mmCIF file of C-alpha atoms in Angstrom:
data_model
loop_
_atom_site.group_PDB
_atom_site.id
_atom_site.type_symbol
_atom_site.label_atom_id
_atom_site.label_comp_id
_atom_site.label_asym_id
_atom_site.label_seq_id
_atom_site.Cartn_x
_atom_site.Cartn_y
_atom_site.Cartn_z
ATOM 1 C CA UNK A 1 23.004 -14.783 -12.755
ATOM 2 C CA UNK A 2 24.273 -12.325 -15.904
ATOM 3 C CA UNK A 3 21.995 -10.648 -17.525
ATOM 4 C CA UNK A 4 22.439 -12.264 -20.625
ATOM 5 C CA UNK A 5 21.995 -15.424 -19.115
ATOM 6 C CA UNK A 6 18.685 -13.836 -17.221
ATOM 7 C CA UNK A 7 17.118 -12.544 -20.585
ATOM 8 C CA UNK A 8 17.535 -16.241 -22.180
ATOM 9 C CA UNK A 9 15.978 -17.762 -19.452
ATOM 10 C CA UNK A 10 12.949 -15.275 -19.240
ATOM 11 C CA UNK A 11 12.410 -15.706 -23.055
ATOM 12 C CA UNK A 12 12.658 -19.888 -22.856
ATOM 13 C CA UNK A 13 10.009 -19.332 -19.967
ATOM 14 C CA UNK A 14 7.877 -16.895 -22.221
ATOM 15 C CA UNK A 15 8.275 -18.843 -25.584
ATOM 16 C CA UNK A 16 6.877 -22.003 -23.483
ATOM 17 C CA UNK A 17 3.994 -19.970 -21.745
ATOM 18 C CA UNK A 18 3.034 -19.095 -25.163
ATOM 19 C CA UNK A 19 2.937 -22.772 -26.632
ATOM 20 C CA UNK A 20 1.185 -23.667 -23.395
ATOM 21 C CA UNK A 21 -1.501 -21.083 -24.515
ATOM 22 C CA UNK A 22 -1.117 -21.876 -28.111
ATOM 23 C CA UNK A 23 -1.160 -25.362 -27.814
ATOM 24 C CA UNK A 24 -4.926 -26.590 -28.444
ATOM 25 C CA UNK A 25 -6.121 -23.431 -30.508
ATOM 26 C CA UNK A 26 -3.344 -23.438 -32.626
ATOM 27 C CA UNK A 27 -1.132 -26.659 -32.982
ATOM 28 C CA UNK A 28 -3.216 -29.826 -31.540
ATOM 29 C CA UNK A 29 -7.140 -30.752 -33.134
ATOM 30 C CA UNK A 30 -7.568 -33.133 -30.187
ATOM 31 C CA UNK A 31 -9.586 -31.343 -27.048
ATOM 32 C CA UNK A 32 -9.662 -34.184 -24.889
ATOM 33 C CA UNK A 33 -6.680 -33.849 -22.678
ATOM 34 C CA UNK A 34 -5.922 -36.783 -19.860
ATOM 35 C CA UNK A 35 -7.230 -36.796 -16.646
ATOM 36 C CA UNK A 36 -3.827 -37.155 -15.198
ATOM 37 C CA UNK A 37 -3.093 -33.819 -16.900
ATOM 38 C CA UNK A 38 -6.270 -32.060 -15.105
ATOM 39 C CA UNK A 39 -5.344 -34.124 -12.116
ATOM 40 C CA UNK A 40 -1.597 -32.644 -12.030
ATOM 41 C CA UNK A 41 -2.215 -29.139 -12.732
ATOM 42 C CA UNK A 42 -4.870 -28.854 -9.668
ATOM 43 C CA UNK A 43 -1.593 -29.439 -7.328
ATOM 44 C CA UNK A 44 1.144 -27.403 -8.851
ATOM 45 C CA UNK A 45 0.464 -23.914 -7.301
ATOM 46 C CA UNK A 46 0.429 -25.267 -3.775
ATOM 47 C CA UNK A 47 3.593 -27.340 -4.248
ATOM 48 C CA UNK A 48 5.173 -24.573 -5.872
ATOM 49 C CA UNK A 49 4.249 -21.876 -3.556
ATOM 50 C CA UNK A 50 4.945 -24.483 -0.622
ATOM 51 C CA UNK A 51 8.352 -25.257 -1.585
ATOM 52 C CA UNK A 52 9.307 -21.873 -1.886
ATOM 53 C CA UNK A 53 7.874 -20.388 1.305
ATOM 54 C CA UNK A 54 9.859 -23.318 3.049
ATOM 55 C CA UNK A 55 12.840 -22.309 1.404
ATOM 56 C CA UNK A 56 12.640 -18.983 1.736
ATOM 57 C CA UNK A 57 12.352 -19.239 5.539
ATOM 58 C CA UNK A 58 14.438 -22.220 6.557
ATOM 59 C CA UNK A 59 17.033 -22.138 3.874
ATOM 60 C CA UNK A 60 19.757 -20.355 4.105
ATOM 61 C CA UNK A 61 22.758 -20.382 1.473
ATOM 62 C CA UNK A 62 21.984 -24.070 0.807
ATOM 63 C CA UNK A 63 21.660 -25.169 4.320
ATOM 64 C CA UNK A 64 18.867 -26.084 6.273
ATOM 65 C CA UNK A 65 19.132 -23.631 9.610
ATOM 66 C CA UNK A 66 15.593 -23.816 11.506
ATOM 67 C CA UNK A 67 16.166 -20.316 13.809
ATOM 68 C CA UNK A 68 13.728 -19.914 16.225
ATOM 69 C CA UNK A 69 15.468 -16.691 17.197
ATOM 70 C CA UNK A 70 15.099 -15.435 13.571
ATOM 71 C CA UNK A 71 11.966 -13.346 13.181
ATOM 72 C CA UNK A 72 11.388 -14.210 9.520
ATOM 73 C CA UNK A 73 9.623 -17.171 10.478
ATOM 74 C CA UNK A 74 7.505 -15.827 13.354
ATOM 75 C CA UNK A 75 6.489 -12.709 10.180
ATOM 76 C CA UNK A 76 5.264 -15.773 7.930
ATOM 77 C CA UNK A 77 3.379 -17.557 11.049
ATOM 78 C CA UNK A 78 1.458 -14.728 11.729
ATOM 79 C CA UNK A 79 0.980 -13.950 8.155
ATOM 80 C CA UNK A 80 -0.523 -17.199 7.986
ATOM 81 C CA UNK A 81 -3.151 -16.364 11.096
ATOM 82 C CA UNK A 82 -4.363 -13.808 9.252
ATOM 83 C CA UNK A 83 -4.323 -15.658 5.916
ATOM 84 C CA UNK A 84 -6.422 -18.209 7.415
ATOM 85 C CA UNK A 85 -9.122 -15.426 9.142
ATOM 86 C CA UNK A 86 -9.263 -12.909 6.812
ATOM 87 C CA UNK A 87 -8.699 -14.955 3.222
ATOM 88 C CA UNK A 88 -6.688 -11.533 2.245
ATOM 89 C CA UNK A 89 -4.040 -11.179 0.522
ATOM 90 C CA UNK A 90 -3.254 -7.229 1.015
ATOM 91 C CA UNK A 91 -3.737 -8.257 4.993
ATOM 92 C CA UNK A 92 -1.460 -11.163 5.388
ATOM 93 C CA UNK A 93 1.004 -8.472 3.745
ATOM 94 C CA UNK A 94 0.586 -6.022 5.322
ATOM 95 C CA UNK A 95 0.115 -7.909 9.175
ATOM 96 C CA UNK A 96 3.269 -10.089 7.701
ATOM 97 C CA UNK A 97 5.817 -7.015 6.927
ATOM 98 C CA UNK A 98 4.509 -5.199 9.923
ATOM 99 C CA UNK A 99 4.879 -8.195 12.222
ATOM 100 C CA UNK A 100 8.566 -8.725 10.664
ATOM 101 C CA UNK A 101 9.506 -4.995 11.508
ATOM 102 C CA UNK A 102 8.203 -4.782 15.036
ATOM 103 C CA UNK A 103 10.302 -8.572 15.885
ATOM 104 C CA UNK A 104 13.250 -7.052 13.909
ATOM 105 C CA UNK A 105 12.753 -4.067 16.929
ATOM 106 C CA UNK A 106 12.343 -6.543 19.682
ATOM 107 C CA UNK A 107 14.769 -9.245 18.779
ATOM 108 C CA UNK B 1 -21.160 -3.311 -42.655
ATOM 109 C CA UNK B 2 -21.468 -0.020 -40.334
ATOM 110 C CA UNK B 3 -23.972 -2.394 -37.787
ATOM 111 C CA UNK B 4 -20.441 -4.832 -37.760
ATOM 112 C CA UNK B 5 -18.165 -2.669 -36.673
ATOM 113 C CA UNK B 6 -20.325 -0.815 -33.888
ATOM 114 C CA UNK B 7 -21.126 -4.676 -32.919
ATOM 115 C CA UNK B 8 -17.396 -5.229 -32.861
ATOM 116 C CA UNK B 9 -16.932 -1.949 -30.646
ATOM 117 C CA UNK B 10 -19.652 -2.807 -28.239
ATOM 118 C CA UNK B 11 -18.280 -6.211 -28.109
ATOM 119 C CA UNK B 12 -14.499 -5.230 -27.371
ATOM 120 C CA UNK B 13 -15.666 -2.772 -24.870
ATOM 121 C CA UNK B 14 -18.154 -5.003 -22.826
ATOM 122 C CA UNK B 15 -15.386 -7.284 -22.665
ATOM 123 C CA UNK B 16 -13.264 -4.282 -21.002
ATOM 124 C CA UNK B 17 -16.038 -3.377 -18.754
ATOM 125 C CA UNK B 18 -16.644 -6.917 -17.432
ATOM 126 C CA UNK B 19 -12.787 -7.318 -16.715
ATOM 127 C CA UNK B 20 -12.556 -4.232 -14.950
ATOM 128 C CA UNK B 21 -13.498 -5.422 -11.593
ATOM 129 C CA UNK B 22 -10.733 -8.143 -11.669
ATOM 130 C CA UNK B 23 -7.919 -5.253 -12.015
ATOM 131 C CA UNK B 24 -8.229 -4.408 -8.436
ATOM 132 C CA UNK B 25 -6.324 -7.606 -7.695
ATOM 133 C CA UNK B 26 -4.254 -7.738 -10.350
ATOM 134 C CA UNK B 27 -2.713 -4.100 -9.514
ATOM 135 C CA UNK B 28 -1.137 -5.301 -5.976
ATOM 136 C CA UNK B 29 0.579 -8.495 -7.901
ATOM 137 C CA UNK B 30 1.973 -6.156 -10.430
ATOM 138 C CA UNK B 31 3.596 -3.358 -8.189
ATOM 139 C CA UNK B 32 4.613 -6.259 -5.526
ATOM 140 C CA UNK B 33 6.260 -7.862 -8.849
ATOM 141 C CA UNK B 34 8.075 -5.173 -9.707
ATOM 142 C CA UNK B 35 9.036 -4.016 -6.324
ATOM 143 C CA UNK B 36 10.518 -7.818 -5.689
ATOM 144 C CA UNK B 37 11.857 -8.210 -9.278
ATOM 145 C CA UNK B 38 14.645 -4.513 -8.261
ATOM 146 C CA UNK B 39 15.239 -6.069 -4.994
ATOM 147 C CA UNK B 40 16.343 -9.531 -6.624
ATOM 148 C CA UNK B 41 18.565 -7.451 -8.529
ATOM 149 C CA UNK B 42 16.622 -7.390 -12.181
ATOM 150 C CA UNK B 43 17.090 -4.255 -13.873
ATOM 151 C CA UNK B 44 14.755 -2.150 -14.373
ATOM 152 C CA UNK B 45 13.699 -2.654 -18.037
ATOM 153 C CA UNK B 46 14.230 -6.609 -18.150
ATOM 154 C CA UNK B 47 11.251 -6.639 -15.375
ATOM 155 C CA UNK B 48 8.899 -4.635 -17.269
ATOM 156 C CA UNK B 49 9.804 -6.373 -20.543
ATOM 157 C CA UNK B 50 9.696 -9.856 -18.535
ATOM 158 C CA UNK B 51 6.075 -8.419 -17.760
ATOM 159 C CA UNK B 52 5.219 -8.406 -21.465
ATOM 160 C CA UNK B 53 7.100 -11.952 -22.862
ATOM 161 C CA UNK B 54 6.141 -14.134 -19.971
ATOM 162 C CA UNK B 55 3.261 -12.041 -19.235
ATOM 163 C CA UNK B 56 2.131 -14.403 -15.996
ATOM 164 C CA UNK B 57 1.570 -13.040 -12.377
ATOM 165 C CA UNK B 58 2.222 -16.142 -10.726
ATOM 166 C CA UNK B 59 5.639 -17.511 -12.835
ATOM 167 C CA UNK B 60 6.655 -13.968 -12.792
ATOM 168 C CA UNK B 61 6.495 -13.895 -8.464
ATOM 169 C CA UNK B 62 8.640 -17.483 -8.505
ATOM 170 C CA UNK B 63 11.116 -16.197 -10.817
ATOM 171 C CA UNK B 64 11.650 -13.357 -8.594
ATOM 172 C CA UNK B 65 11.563 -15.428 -5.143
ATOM 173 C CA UNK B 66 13.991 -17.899 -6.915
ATOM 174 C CA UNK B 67 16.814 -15.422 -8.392
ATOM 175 C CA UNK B 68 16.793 -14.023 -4.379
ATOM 176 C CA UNK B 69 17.713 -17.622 -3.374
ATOM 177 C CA UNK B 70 20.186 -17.661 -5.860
ATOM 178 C CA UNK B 71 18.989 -20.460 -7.668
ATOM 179 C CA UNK B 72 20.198 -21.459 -10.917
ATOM 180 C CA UNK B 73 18.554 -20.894 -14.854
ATOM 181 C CA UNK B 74 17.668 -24.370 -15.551
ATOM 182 C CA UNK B 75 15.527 -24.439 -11.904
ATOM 183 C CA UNK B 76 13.633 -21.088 -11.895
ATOM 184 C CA UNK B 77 12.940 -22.496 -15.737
ATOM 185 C CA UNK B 78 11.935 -25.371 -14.617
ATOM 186 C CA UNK B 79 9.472 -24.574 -11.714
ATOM 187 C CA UNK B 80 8.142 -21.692 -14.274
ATOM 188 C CA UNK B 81 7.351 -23.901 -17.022
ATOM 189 C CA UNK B 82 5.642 -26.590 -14.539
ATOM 190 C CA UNK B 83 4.023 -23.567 -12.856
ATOM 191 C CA UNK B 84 2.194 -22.278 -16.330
ATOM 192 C CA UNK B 85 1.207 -25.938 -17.445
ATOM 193 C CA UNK B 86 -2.507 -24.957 -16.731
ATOM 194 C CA UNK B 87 -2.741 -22.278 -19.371
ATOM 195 C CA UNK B 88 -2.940 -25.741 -21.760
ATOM 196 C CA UNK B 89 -5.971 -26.467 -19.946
ATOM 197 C CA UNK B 90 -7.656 -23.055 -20.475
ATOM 198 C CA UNK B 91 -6.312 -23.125 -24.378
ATOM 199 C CA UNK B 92 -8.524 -26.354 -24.369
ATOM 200 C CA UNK B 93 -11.167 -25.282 -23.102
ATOM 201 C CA UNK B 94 -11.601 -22.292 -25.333
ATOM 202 C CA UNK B 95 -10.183 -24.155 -28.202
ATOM 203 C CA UNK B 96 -13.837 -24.995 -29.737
ATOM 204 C CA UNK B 97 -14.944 -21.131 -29.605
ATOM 205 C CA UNK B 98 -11.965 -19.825 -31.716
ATOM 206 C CA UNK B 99 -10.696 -22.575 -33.584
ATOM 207 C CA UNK B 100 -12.718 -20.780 -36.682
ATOM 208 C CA UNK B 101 -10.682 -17.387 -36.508
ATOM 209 C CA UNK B 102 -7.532 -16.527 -38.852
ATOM 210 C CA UNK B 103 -4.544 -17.662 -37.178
ATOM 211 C CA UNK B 104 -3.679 -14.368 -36.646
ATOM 212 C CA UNK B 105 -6.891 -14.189 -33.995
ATOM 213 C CA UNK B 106 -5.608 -17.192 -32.213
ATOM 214 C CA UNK B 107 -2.305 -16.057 -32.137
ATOM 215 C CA UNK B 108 -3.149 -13.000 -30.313
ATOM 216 C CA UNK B 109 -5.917 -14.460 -28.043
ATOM 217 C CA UNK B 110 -3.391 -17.247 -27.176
ATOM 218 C CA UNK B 111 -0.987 -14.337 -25.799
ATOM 219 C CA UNK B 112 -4.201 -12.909 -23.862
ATOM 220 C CA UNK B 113 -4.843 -15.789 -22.218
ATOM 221 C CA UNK B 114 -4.139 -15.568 -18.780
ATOM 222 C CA UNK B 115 -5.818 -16.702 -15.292
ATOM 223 C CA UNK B 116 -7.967 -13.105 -15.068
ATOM 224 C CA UNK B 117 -8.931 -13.113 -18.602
ATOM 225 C CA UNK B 118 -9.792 -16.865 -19.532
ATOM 226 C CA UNK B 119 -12.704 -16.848 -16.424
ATOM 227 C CA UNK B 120 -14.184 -13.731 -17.833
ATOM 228 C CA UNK B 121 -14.327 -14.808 -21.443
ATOM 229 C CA UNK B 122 -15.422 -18.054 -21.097
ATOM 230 C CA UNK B 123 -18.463 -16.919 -18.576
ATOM 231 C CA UNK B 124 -19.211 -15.171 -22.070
ATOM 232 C CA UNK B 125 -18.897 -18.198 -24.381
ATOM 233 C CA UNK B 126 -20.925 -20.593 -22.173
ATOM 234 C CA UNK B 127 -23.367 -18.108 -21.066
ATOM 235 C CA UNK B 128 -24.218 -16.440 -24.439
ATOM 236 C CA UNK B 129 -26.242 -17.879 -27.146
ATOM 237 C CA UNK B 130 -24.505 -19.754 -30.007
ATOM 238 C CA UNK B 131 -27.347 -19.495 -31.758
ATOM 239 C CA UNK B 132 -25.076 -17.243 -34.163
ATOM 240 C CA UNK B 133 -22.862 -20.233 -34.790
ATOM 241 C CA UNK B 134 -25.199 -22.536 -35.847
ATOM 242 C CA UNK B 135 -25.382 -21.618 -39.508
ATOM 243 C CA UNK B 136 -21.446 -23.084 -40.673
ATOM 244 C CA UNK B 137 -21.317 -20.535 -43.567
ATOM 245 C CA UNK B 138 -22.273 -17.492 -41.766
ATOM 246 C CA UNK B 139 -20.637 -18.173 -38.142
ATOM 247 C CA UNK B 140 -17.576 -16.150 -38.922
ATOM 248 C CA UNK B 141 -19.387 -13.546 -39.734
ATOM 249 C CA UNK B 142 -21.736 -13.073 -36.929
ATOM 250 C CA UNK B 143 -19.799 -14.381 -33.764
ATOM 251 C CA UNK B 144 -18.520 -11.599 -32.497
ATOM 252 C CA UNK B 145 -17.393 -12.905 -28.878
ATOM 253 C CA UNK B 146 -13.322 -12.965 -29.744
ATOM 254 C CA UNK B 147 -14.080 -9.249 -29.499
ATOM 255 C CA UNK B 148 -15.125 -9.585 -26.019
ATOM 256 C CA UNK B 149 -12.264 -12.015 -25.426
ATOM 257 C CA UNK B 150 -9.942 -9.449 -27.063
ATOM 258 C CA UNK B 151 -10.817 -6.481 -24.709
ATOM 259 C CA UNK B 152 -10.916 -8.896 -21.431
ATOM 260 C CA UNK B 153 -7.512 -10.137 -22.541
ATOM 261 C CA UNK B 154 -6.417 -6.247 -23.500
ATOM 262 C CA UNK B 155 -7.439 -4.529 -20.167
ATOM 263 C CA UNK B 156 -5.439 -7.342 -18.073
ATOM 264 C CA UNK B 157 -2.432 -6.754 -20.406
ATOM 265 C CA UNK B 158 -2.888 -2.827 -19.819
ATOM 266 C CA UNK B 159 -3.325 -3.587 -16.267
ATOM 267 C CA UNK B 160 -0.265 -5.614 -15.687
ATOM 268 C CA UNK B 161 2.236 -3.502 -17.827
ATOM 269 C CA UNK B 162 1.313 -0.255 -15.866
ATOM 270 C CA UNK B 163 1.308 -1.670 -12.154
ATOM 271 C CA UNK B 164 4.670 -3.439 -12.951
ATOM 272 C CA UNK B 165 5.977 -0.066 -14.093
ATOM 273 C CA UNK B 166 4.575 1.507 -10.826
ATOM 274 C CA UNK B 167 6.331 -1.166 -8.970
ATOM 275 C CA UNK B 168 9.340 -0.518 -10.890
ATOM 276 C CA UNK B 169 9.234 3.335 -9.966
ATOM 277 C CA UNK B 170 7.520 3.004 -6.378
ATOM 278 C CA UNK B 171 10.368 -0.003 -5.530
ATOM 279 C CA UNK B 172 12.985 1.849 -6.503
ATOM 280 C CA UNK B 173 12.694 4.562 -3.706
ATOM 281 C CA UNK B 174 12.448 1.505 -0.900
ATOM 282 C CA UNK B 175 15.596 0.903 1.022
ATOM 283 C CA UNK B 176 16.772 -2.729 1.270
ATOM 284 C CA UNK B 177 17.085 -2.956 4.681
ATOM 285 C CA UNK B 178 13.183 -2.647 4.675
ATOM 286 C CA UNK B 179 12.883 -6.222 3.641
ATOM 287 C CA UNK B 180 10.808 -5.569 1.091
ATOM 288 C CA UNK B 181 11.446 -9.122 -0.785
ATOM 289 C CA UNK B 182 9.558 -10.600 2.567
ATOM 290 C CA UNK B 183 6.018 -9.756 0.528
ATOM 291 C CA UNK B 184 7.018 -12.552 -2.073
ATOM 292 C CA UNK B 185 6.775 -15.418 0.124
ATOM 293 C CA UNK B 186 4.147 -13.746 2.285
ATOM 294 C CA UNK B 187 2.290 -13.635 -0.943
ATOM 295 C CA UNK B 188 2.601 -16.996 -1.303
ATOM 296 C CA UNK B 189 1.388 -17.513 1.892
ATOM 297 C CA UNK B 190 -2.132 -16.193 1.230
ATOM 298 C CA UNK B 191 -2.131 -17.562 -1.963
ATOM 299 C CA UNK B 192 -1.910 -21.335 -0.268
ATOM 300 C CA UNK B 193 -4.381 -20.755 2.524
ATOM 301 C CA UNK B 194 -6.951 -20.178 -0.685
ATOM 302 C CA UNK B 195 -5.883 -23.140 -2.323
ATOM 303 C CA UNK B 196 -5.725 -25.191 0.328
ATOM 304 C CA UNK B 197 -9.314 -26.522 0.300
ATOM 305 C CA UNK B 198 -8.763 -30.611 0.006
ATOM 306 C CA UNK B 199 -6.556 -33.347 1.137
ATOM 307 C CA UNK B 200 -4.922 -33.788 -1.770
ATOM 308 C CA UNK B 201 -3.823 -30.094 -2.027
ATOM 309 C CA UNK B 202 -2.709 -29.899 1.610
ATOM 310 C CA UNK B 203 -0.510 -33.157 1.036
ATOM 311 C CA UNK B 204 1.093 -31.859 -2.142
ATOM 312 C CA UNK B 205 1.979 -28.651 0.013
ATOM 313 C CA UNK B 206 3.104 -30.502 3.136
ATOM 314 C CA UNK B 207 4.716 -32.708 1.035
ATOM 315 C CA UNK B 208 6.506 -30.243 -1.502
ATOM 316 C CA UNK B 209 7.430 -27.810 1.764
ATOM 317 C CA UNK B 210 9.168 -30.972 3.727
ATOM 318 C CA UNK B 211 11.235 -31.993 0.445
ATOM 319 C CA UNK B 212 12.246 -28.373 0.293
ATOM 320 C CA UNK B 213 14.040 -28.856 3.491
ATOM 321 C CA UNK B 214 15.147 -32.052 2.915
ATOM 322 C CA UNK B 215 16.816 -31.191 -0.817
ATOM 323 C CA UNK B 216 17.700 -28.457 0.028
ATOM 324 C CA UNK B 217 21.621 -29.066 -0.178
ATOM 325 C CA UNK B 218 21.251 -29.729 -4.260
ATOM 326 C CA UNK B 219 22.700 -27.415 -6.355
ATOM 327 C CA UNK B 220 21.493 -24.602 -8.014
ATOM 328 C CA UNK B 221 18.460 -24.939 -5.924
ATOM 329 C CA UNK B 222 17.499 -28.025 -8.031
ATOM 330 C CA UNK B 223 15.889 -29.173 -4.607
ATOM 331 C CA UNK B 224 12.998 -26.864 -5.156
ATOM 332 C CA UNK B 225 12.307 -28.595 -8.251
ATOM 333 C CA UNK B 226 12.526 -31.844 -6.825
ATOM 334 C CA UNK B 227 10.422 -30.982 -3.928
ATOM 335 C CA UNK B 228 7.385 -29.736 -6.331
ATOM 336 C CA UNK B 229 7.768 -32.808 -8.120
ATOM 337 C CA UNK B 230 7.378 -34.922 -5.077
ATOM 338 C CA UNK B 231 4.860 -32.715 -3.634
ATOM 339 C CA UNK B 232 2.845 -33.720 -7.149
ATOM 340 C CA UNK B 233 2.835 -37.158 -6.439
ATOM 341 C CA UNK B 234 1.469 -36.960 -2.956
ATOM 342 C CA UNK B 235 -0.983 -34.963 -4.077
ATOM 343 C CA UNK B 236 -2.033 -36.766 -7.119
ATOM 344 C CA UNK B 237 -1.876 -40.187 -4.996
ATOM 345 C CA UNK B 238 -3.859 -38.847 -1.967
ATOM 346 C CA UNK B 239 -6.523 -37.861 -4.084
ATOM 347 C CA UNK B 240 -6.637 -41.008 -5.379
ATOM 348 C CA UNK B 241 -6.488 -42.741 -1.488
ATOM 349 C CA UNK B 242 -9.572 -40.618 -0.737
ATOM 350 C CA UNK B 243 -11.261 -41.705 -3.808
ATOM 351 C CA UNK B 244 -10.889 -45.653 -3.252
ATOM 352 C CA UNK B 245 -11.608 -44.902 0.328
ATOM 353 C CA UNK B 246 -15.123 -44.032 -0.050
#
């Protein structure tokens, strides 16, 4: 992406963070927003996140390639071991990277 | 007039003091933003003044993860603007303890008001006496929380401008073939195994992950958009499954 095109597109993202934050102190008198809104925004973060952390280790220049020689993969499942123990982020981080550098040596 | 301003001090500065502890997990978010944002290939200056416009940990991590996938504007805009939907939630939930300040008040606490600060400051609205507001002719004059808002909503800002600078400088001495761009999606790793308390979350994930696969030939990365979308509705429907169910 240009950076011209880059700078647009963070200050669209800003301008509608802003209105997001704006929106019922500033522009709407009605509080009462719809469940379905409430309901929605409870899911969004682990969709998101979910979506990309597939992506990021099965995708691979718009192709699906599931490597179980890759050690990207093997990094995020023990990442997730420790995730699931420990509930910290700095650990799965840190066990992830160091996981990914000692299959990069084995592999 | 003299009592006011002190008030106003204290105020601001309580409101600093009570965010303080939250900085501690801010700082790694920053630095691992700016680290990420040099090896997606941002420069330098458009990540720390990305820090400041968008000025939201979370949008600012999938921007980066998305522009290393390559994925096009209209996507990574998208998935941002979906991503920051709840801050209309937290603007509604403060709306009735600022609606009486200048606009220029609720301009500037609407820009503060992120994750971090929003659970601090509205511990103080619902926890502090409104006795002050009571009286509508002298309320303006004697609620003095937006100060408190101000300086929780100040120290985060302080916070995240600095650690994405240290990223910034810190990142820049990391070779490439470290890998360093691996701590996004590890990130997001953690990040799910917290949120991931109910059915209806862990269906939205599953969900949202498996369409990622499965769109992932669409162009521009529009899959990933697709896949959250998806992942929505199986979430949203599942917790409505385990609702009728009982």
């Amino acid at each position: 992406m240009s950076t011209a095109a880059l700078i647009g597109l963070l200050v669209a993202v800003g301008l509608v963070t802003f209105l997001y934050r704006y929106a019922m102190i500033g522009l709407f008198a009605s509080r009462n927003l719809p469940g379905w809104l409430h309901a929605l925004c409870r899911h969004i973060a682990p969709a998101s996140f979910a979506a990309l952390t597939a992506s990021a280790l099965f995708v691979h220049g718009g192709e699906v390639a599931i490597d179980l020689a890759a050690p990207k993969p093997w990094a995020a499942l023990v990442a997730a071991l420790v995730a699931w123990r420990t509930r910290s982020v700095l650990a799965t981080i840190g066990t992830g990277m160091a996981a990914l550098y000692l299959l990069k040596f084995l592999l | 007039m003299s009592a006011t301003r002190s008030t106003r001090r204290a105020e601001f500065l309580a409101g600093c003091r009570d965010e303080a502890p939250l900085q501690l997990g801010v700082v790694p978010f920053g630095m691992l933003y700016g680290i990420g944002a040099l090896a997606a290939g941002m420069p330098a200056w458009l990540a720390q003044l990305a820090s400041a416009v968008v000025f939201a940990g979370a949008a600012q991590l999938v921007i980066v993860q998305m522009l290393t996938a390559a994925a096009g504007a209209l996507p990574i805009g998208l998935t941002a603007s979906l991503l920051n939907l709840r801050h209309v939630l937290y603007s509604a939930s403060v709306a009735d303890y600022v609606r009486h300040l200048p606009r220029r008040w609720r301009l500037l606490l609407a820009y503060l008001l992120t994750d971090e600060a929003y659970a601090v400051a509205i511990l103080r609205y619902q926890t502090t006496s409104a006795a002050a507001t009571k009286d509508d002719t002298t309320s303006d004059a004697r609620d003095l929380r937006h100060w408190y808002f101000l300086g929780c909503g100040f120290t985060l800002w302080a916070t995240w401008q600095l650690s994405t600078a240290a990223g910034l400088l810190f990142g820049a001495t990391i070779p490439a073939e470290w890998d360093i761009d691996f701590a996004v999606p590890l990130t997001f790793i953690a990040l799910l195994t917290l949120l991931l308390r109910e059915r209806a979350g862990q269906a939205a994930a599953l969900v949202a992950a498996l369409g990622a696969l499965a769109f992932a030939t669409l162009p521009y990365k529009l899959g990933l958009v697709a896949a959250i979308l998806l992942g929505l509705l199986a979430g949203v429907w599942a917790a409505r499954f385990a609702r009728d169910g009982k």
